PDB file of C-alpha atoms in Angstrom:
ATOM      1  CA  UNK A   1      17.630  22.866 -12.893  1.00 52.00           C
ATOM      2  CA  UNK A   2      16.662  20.985 -10.261  1.00 63.00           C
ATOM      3  CA  UNK A   3      13.526  19.698  -9.503  1.00 72.00           C
ATOM      4  CA  UNK A   4      11.905  20.262  -6.117  1.00 92.00           C
ATOM      5  CA  UNK A   5      11.030  17.136  -4.147  1.00 95.00           C
ATOM      6  CA  UNK A   6       8.901  16.029  -1.086  1.00 96.00           C
ATOM      7  CA  UNK A   7      11.457  15.866   2.222  1.00 94.00           C
ATOM      8  CA  UNK A   8      11.353  12.467   2.573  1.00 94.00           C
ATOM      9  CA  UNK A   9      12.578  11.598  -0.546  1.00 94.00           C
ATOM     10  CA  UNK A  10      16.386  10.459  -0.115  1.00 92.00           C
ATOM     11  CA  UNK A  11      17.307  11.957  -3.057  1.00 92.00           C
ATOM     12  CA  UNK A  12      20.641   9.519  -3.732  1.00 93.00           C
ATOM     13  CA  UNK A  13      18.390   6.732  -3.866  1.00 93.00           C
ATOM     14  CA  UNK A  14      17.065   6.118  -7.224  1.00 94.00           C
ATOM     15  CA  UNK A  15      14.983   3.816  -6.423  1.00 93.00           C
ATOM     16  CA  UNK A  16      13.157   5.890  -3.702  1.00 92.00           C
ATOM     17  CA  UNK A  17      13.333   8.600  -6.253  1.00 95.00           C
ATOM     18  CA  UNK A  18      11.640   6.867  -9.299  1.00 96.00           C
ATOM     19  CA  UNK A  19       8.806   5.868  -6.351  1.00 96.00           C
ATOM     20  CA  UNK A  20       8.129   9.344  -5.690  1.00 96.00           C
ATOM     21  CA  UNK A  21       8.196  10.418  -9.259  1.00 96.00           C
ATOM     22  CA  UNK A  22       6.344   7.721 -11.298  1.00 96.00           C
ATOM     23  CA  UNK A  23       3.823   6.023  -8.252  1.00 96.00           C
ATOM     24  CA  UNK A  24       3.327   7.626  -5.018  1.00 97.00           C
ATOM     25  CA  UNK A  25       0.386   9.930  -4.517  1.00 95.00           C
ATOM     26  CA  UNK A  26      -0.758   9.469  -8.351  1.00 96.00           C
ATOM     27  CA  UNK A  27      -4.535   7.757  -8.241  1.00 97.00           C
ATOM     28  CA  UNK A  28      -4.437   4.041  -8.696  1.00 97.00           C
ATOM     29  CA  UNK A  29      -7.288   2.587  -9.796  1.00 98.00           C
ATOM     30  CA  UNK A  30      -6.758  -1.217 -10.776  1.00 98.00           C
ATOM     31  CA  UNK A  31      -7.741  -4.212  -8.510  1.00 98.00           C
ATOM     32  CA  UNK A  32      -4.259  -5.914  -8.674  1.00 98.00           C
ATOM     33  CA  UNK A  33      -2.242  -2.435  -8.015  1.00 98.00           C
ATOM     34  CA  UNK A  34      -3.812  -1.836  -5.230  1.00 98.00           C
ATOM     35  CA  UNK A  35      -3.671  -5.585  -4.150  1.00 98.00           C
ATOM     36  CA  UNK A  36      -0.148  -4.976  -4.106  1.00 98.00           C
ATOM     37  CA  UNK A  37       0.520  -1.948  -3.052  1.00 97.00           C
ATOM     38  CA  UNK A  38      -1.706  -2.930   0.220  1.00 98.00           C
ATOM     39  CA  UNK A  39       0.298  -5.493   1.068  1.00 97.00           C
ATOM     40  CA  UNK A  40       3.426  -3.600   0.654  1.00 96.00           C
ATOM     41  CA  UNK A  41       2.245  -1.024   2.860  1.00 94.00           C
ATOM     42  CA  UNK A  42       1.315  -3.692   5.482  1.00 93.00           C
ATOM     43  CA  UNK A  43       5.077  -5.423   4.716  1.00 94.00           C
ATOM     44  CA  UNK A  44       6.574  -2.229   5.655  1.00 90.00           C
ATOM     45  CA  UNK A  45       5.441  -1.871   9.437  1.00 83.00           C
ATOM     46  CA  UNK A  46       8.119  -1.350  11.675  1.00 82.00           C
ATOM     47  CA  UNK A  47      10.116  -0.958   8.518  1.00 87.00           C
ATOM     48  CA  UNK A  48      11.345   1.607   6.507  1.00 87.00           C
ATOM     49  CA  UNK A  49       9.490   1.447   2.645  1.00 89.00           C
ATOM     50  CA  UNK A  50      12.541   1.591   1.233  1.00 90.00           C
ATOM     51  CA  UNK A  51      13.603  -1.880   2.256  1.00 92.00           C
ATOM     52  CA  UNK A  52      10.492  -3.097   1.216  1.00 94.00           C
ATOM     53  CA  UNK A  53      10.419  -1.407  -2.733  1.00 94.00           C
ATOM     54  CA  UNK A  54      14.098  -2.762  -2.826  1.00 93.00           C
ATOM     55  CA  UNK A  55      12.356  -6.659  -2.765  1.00 95.00           C
ATOM     56  CA  UNK A  56       9.591  -5.408  -4.754  1.00 96.00           C
ATOM     57  CA  UNK A  57      10.553  -7.567  -7.468  1.00 96.00           C
ATOM     58  CA  UNK A  58      10.817 -10.712  -5.054  1.00 96.00           C
ATOM     59  CA  UNK A  59       7.350 -10.183  -3.919  1.00 97.00           C
ATOM     60  CA  UNK A  60       5.651  -9.681  -7.262  1.00 97.00           C
ATOM     61  CA  UNK A  61       7.594 -13.248  -7.991  1.00 97.00           C
ATOM     62  CA  UNK A  62       6.152 -15.236  -4.415  1.00 97.00           C
ATOM     63  CA  UNK A  63       2.440 -14.004  -4.945  1.00 98.00           C
ATOM     64  CA  UNK A  64       2.203 -14.546  -8.413  1.00 97.00           C
ATOM     65  CA  UNK A  65       2.399 -10.937  -9.303  1.00 97.00           C
ATOM     66  CA  UNK A  66      -0.368 -10.270  -6.901  1.00 98.00           C
ATOM     67  CA  UNK A  67      -2.987 -11.957  -8.484  1.00 98.00           C
ATOM     68  CA  UNK A  68      -5.686 -12.083  -5.678  1.00 97.00           C
ATOM     69  CA  UNK A  69      -7.640 -14.882  -6.714  1.00 97.00           C
ATOM     70  CA  UNK A  70      -4.133 -17.139  -6.202  1.00 98.00           C
ATOM     71  CA  UNK A  71      -3.128 -15.861  -3.133  1.00 98.00           C
ATOM     72  CA  UNK A  72      -6.105 -15.981  -1.577  1.00 98.00           C
ATOM     73  CA  UNK A  73      -6.015 -19.929  -1.941  1.00 98.00           C
ATOM     74  CA  UNK A  74      -1.849 -20.278  -0.791  1.00 98.00           C
ATOM     75  CA  UNK A  75      -1.617 -23.405   1.833  1.00 98.00           C
ATOM     76  CA  UNK A  76       1.336 -23.570   4.229  1.00 97.00           C
ATOM     77  CA  UNK A  77       3.298 -25.208   1.793  1.00 98.00           C
ATOM     78  CA  UNK A  78       3.345 -22.277  -0.214  1.00 98.00           C
ATOM     79  CA  UNK A  79       3.968 -19.788   3.060  1.00 97.00           C
ATOM     80  CA  UNK A  80       6.788 -21.961   3.757  1.00 97.00           C
ATOM     81  CA  UNK A  81       8.522 -21.925  -0.065  1.00 97.00           C
ATOM     82  CA  UNK A  82       7.925 -17.823   0.042  1.00 97.00           C
ATOM     83  CA  UNK A  83       9.479 -17.654   3.402  1.00 96.00           C
ATOM     84  CA  UNK A  84      12.901 -19.970   2.066  1.00 96.00           C
ATOM     85  CA  UNK A  85      13.299 -18.102  -0.999  1.00 93.00           C
ATOM     86  CA  UNK A  86      15.052 -15.548   0.592  1.00 91.00           C
ATOM     87  CA  UNK A  87      12.917 -12.562  -1.962  1.00 93.00           C
ATOM     88  CA  UNK A  88      10.748 -11.334   0.870  1.00 95.00           C
ATOM     89  CA  UNK A  89      11.197  -9.793   4.564  1.00 94.00           C
ATOM     90  CA  UNK A  90      11.159 -13.187   6.382  1.00 93.00           C
ATOM     91  CA  UNK A  91       8.298 -12.328   8.764  1.00 94.00           C
ATOM     92  CA  UNK A  92       5.552 -15.470   8.558  1.00 96.00           C
ATOM     93  CA  UNK A  93       2.957 -13.582  10.632  1.00 96.00           C
ATOM     94  CA  UNK A  94       3.257 -10.568   7.732  1.00 96.00           C
ATOM     95  CA  UNK A  95       3.388 -13.483   5.058  1.00 97.00           C
ATOM     96  CA  UNK A  96       0.409 -15.051   6.502  1.00 97.00           C
ATOM     97  CA  UNK A  97      -1.149 -11.111   5.948  1.00 97.00           C
ATOM     98  CA  UNK A  98      -0.895 -11.469   2.680  1.00 98.00           C
ATOM     99  CA  UNK A  99      -2.475 -14.941   2.082  1.00 98.00           C
ATOM    100  CA  UNK A 100      -5.680 -13.983   4.847  1.00 98.00           C
ATOM    101  CA  UNK A 101      -5.906 -10.455   3.507  1.00 98.00           C
ATOM    102  CA  UNK A 102      -6.393 -11.361   0.344  1.00 98.00           C
ATOM    103  CA  UNK A 103      -9.037 -13.814   1.291  1.00 98.00           C
ATOM    104  CA  UNK A 104     -10.679 -10.868   2.384  1.00 98.00           C
ATOM    105  CA  UNK A 105     -10.185  -8.382  -0.172  1.00 98.00           C
ATOM    106  CA  UNK A 106     -12.249 -11.287  -2.587  1.00 98.00           C
ATOM    107  CA  UNK A 107     -14.803 -10.956  -0.053  1.00 98.00           C
ATOM    108  CA  UNK A 108     -14.798  -7.256  -0.573  1.00 98.00           C
ATOM    109  CA  UNK A 109     -14.799  -7.332  -4.436  1.00 98.00           C
ATOM    110  CA  UNK A 110     -17.821  -9.615  -4.126  1.00 98.00           C
ATOM    111  CA  UNK A 111     -19.433  -7.019  -2.429  1.00 98.00           C
ATOM    112  CA  UNK A 112     -18.849  -3.908  -3.774  1.00 98.00           C
ATOM    113  CA  UNK A 113     -17.901  -5.313  -7.184  1.00 98.00           C
ATOM    114  CA  UNK A 114     -14.371  -4.169  -6.899  1.00 98.00           C
ATOM    115  CA  UNK A 115     -11.293  -2.718  -4.399  1.00 98.00           C
ATOM    116  CA  UNK A 116     -11.325   0.330  -6.739  1.00 98.00           C
ATOM    117  CA  UNK A 117     -15.004   1.158  -5.530  1.00 98.00           C
ATOM    118  CA  UNK A 118     -14.512   0.202  -2.286  1.00 98.00           C
ATOM    119  CA  UNK A 119     -11.245   2.195  -1.392  1.00 98.00           C
ATOM    120  CA  UNK A 120     -12.267   4.926  -3.717  1.00 98.00           C
ATOM    121  CA  UNK A 121     -15.902   4.940  -2.057  1.00 98.00           C
ATOM    122  CA  UNK A 122     -14.350   6.312   1.316  1.00 98.00           C
ATOM    123  CA  UNK A 123     -13.188   9.468  -0.506  1.00 98.00           C
ATOM    124  CA  UNK A 124     -16.353  10.312  -2.772  1.00 97.00           C
ATOM    125  CA  UNK A 125     -14.025   8.800  -5.304  1.00 97.00           C
ATOM    126  CA  UNK A 126     -11.991  12.174  -5.668  1.00 97.00           C
ATOM    127  CA  UNK A 127      -8.786  12.473  -3.989  1.00 97.00           C
ATOM    128  CA  UNK A 128      -8.582  14.817  -0.686  1.00 97.00           C
ATOM    129  CA  UNK A 129      -5.183  17.539  -1.360  1.00 96.00           C
ATOM    130  CA  UNK A 130      -3.739  19.020   1.797  1.00 96.00           C
ATOM    131  CA  UNK A 131      -2.400  21.615   2.444  1.00 96.00           C
ATOM    132  CA  UNK A 132       1.357  20.199   3.367  1.00 96.00           C
ATOM    133  CA  UNK A 133       4.304  22.438   3.800  1.00 95.00           C
ATOM    134  CA  UNK A 134       6.445  20.478   5.313  1.00 95.00           C
ATOM    135  CA  UNK A 135       6.630  16.811   4.784  1.00 94.00           C
ATOM    136  CA  UNK A 136       6.538  16.814   8.774  1.00 94.00           C
ATOM    137  CA  UNK A 137       3.950  17.891   9.891  1.00 92.00           C
ATOM    138  CA  UNK A 138       1.714  15.766   7.322  1.00 92.00           C
ATOM    139  CA  UNK A 139      -1.070  13.619   9.022  1.00 92.00           C
ATOM    140  CA  UNK A 140      -0.495  10.175   9.535  1.00 95.00           C
ATOM    141  CA  UNK A 141      -3.583   9.146  10.079  1.00 97.00           C
ATOM    142  CA  UNK A 142      -7.254  10.620   9.498  1.00 98.00           C
ATOM    143  CA  UNK A 143     -10.635   9.995  10.535  1.00 98.00           C
ATOM    144  CA  UNK A 144     -11.251   8.153   7.363  1.00 98.00           C
ATOM    145  CA  UNK A 145      -7.994   5.477   7.764  1.00 98.00           C
ATOM    146  CA  UNK A 146      -9.205   5.294  11.095  1.00 98.00           C
ATOM    147  CA  UNK A 147     -12.458   4.416  10.289  1.00 98.00           C
ATOM    148  CA  UNK A 148     -11.635   1.778   7.430  1.00 98.00           C
ATOM    149  CA  UNK A 149      -9.092   0.536   9.851  1.00 98.00           C
ATOM    150  CA  UNK A 150     -12.107  -0.844  11.618  1.00 98.00           C
ATOM    151  CA  UNK A 151     -13.571  -1.748   9.407  1.00 98.00           C
ATOM    152  CA  UNK A 152     -11.140  -3.867   7.831  1.00 98.00           C
ATOM    153  CA  UNK A 153     -10.229  -5.248  11.139  1.00 98.00           C
ATOM    154  CA  UNK A 154     -13.628  -6.253  11.902  1.00 98.00           C
ATOM    155  CA  UNK A 155     -13.490  -8.008   8.410  1.00 98.00           C
ATOM    156  CA  UNK A 156     -10.245  -9.854   9.792  1.00 97.00           C
ATOM    157  CA  UNK A 157      -7.393  -8.230   8.687  1.00 98.00           C
ATOM    158  CA  UNK A 158      -4.053  -8.253   9.813  1.00 95.00           C
ATOM    159  CA  UNK A 159      -1.081  -6.548  10.206  1.00 92.00           C
ATOM    160  CA  UNK A 160      -3.398  -3.261   9.219  1.00 95.00           C
ATOM    161  CA  UNK A 161      -3.556   0.264  11.566  1.00 96.00           C
ATOM    162  CA  UNK A 162      -4.826   3.019  10.850  1.00 97.00           C
ATOM    163  CA  UNK A 163      -0.778   5.017   9.822  1.00 96.00           C
ATOM    164  CA  UNK A 164      -0.375   1.866   7.397  1.00 96.00           C
ATOM    165  CA  UNK A 165      -3.664   2.725   6.200  1.00 97.00           C
ATOM    166  CA  UNK A 166      -3.480   6.141   6.067  1.00 97.00           C
ATOM    167  CA  UNK A 167       0.295   5.157   4.554  1.00 96.00           C
ATOM    168  CA  UNK A 168      -2.039   3.343   1.526  1.00 97.00           C
ATOM    169  CA  UNK A 169      -4.735   6.092   1.128  1.00 98.00           C
ATOM    170  CA  UNK A 170      -1.406   8.577   0.197  1.00 97.00           C
ATOM    171  CA  UNK A 171       0.169   6.131  -1.847  1.00 97.00           C
ATOM    172  CA  UNK A 172      -2.652   5.155  -4.278  1.00 98.00           C
ATOM    173  CA  UNK A 173      -3.547   8.874  -4.966  1.00 97.00           C
ATOM    174  CA  UNK A 174      -6.570   8.874  -2.244  1.00 98.00           C
ATOM    175  CA  UNK A 175      -4.572  11.357  -0.242  1.00 97.00           C
ATOM    176  CA  UNK A 176      -2.530  13.833  -1.909  1.00 97.00           C
ATOM    177  CA  UNK A 177      -0.127  14.821   0.613  1.00 97.00           C
ATOM    178  CA  UNK A 178       2.936  15.932  -1.543  1.00 97.00           C
ATOM    179  CA  UNK A 179       4.770  18.652  -0.172  1.00 96.00           C
ATOM    180  CA  UNK A 180       3.134  21.871  -1.715  1.00 96.00           C
ATOM    181  CA  UNK A 181       6.324  22.750  -3.114  1.00 94.00           C
ATOM    182  CA  UNK A 182       7.075  19.731  -4.512  1.00 96.00           C
ATOM    183  CA  UNK A 183       6.818  19.162  -8.857  1.00 94.00           C
ATOM    184  CA  UNK A 184       4.157  16.285  -7.926  1.00 95.00           C
ATOM    185  CA  UNK A 185       2.150  17.989  -5.776  1.00 92.00           C
ATOM    186  CA  UNK A 186      -0.593  19.261  -9.009  1.00 84.00           C
ATOM    187  CA  UNK A 187       0.716  16.485 -11.475  1.00 61.00           C
TER     188      UNK A 187
END
C-alpha cells in the first residue's frame, strides 16, 4: 500500500522522504532545534533544501551542535575553520550570517524568554492550517512572514527574506502547508 505524500517530495531520495515524514511541518518548540532549522533555511537561499539537508551533519559538527551561546562567540578564525572543513556550503556571507544571527537570537531569548516564545507568539501558539490542494499553489509568503522578516532585519539579521521565513514557518510547524491528501496533513 502506497502512502500519499506532498508532491514536492522526491520519493527516490530517502533523505527527503524522511525529512518530509518525520520533521517538516511538525510543531517544533526546542530553541536549539529552532535555531538549527532557521540556520538551515537561510543556508538554502538560492539552493535546493535537499543540498543543505545532505550537509546537515556537517553543519551540526561545524557549529557545535547549533549551541546558540557557543556560535554567538565565533570569531573570524572559526569562520575560516568552518569554510575549510568541506562539510558546509562554502559561502562566507552565509556562514557569517549564522554567527551574526546567533547574536541576535541571544537578544531575542533575553527579551522574550525563548526563541519558541518569540516565533510561536507570532501565530498565537497554534499552527496555521492552510487548505493546500497542490503544493504548487501554496503560499510562499504571508502577512506574518513579511512582518517578522522586517522585525528581524531591523535587529540586524542576515540572509532572511519573507520567502525564507515562510519556509521556516512551514518547516517548524507554525504553518501546516502539507497537501490536503498527504498522510502528514493531520498527523
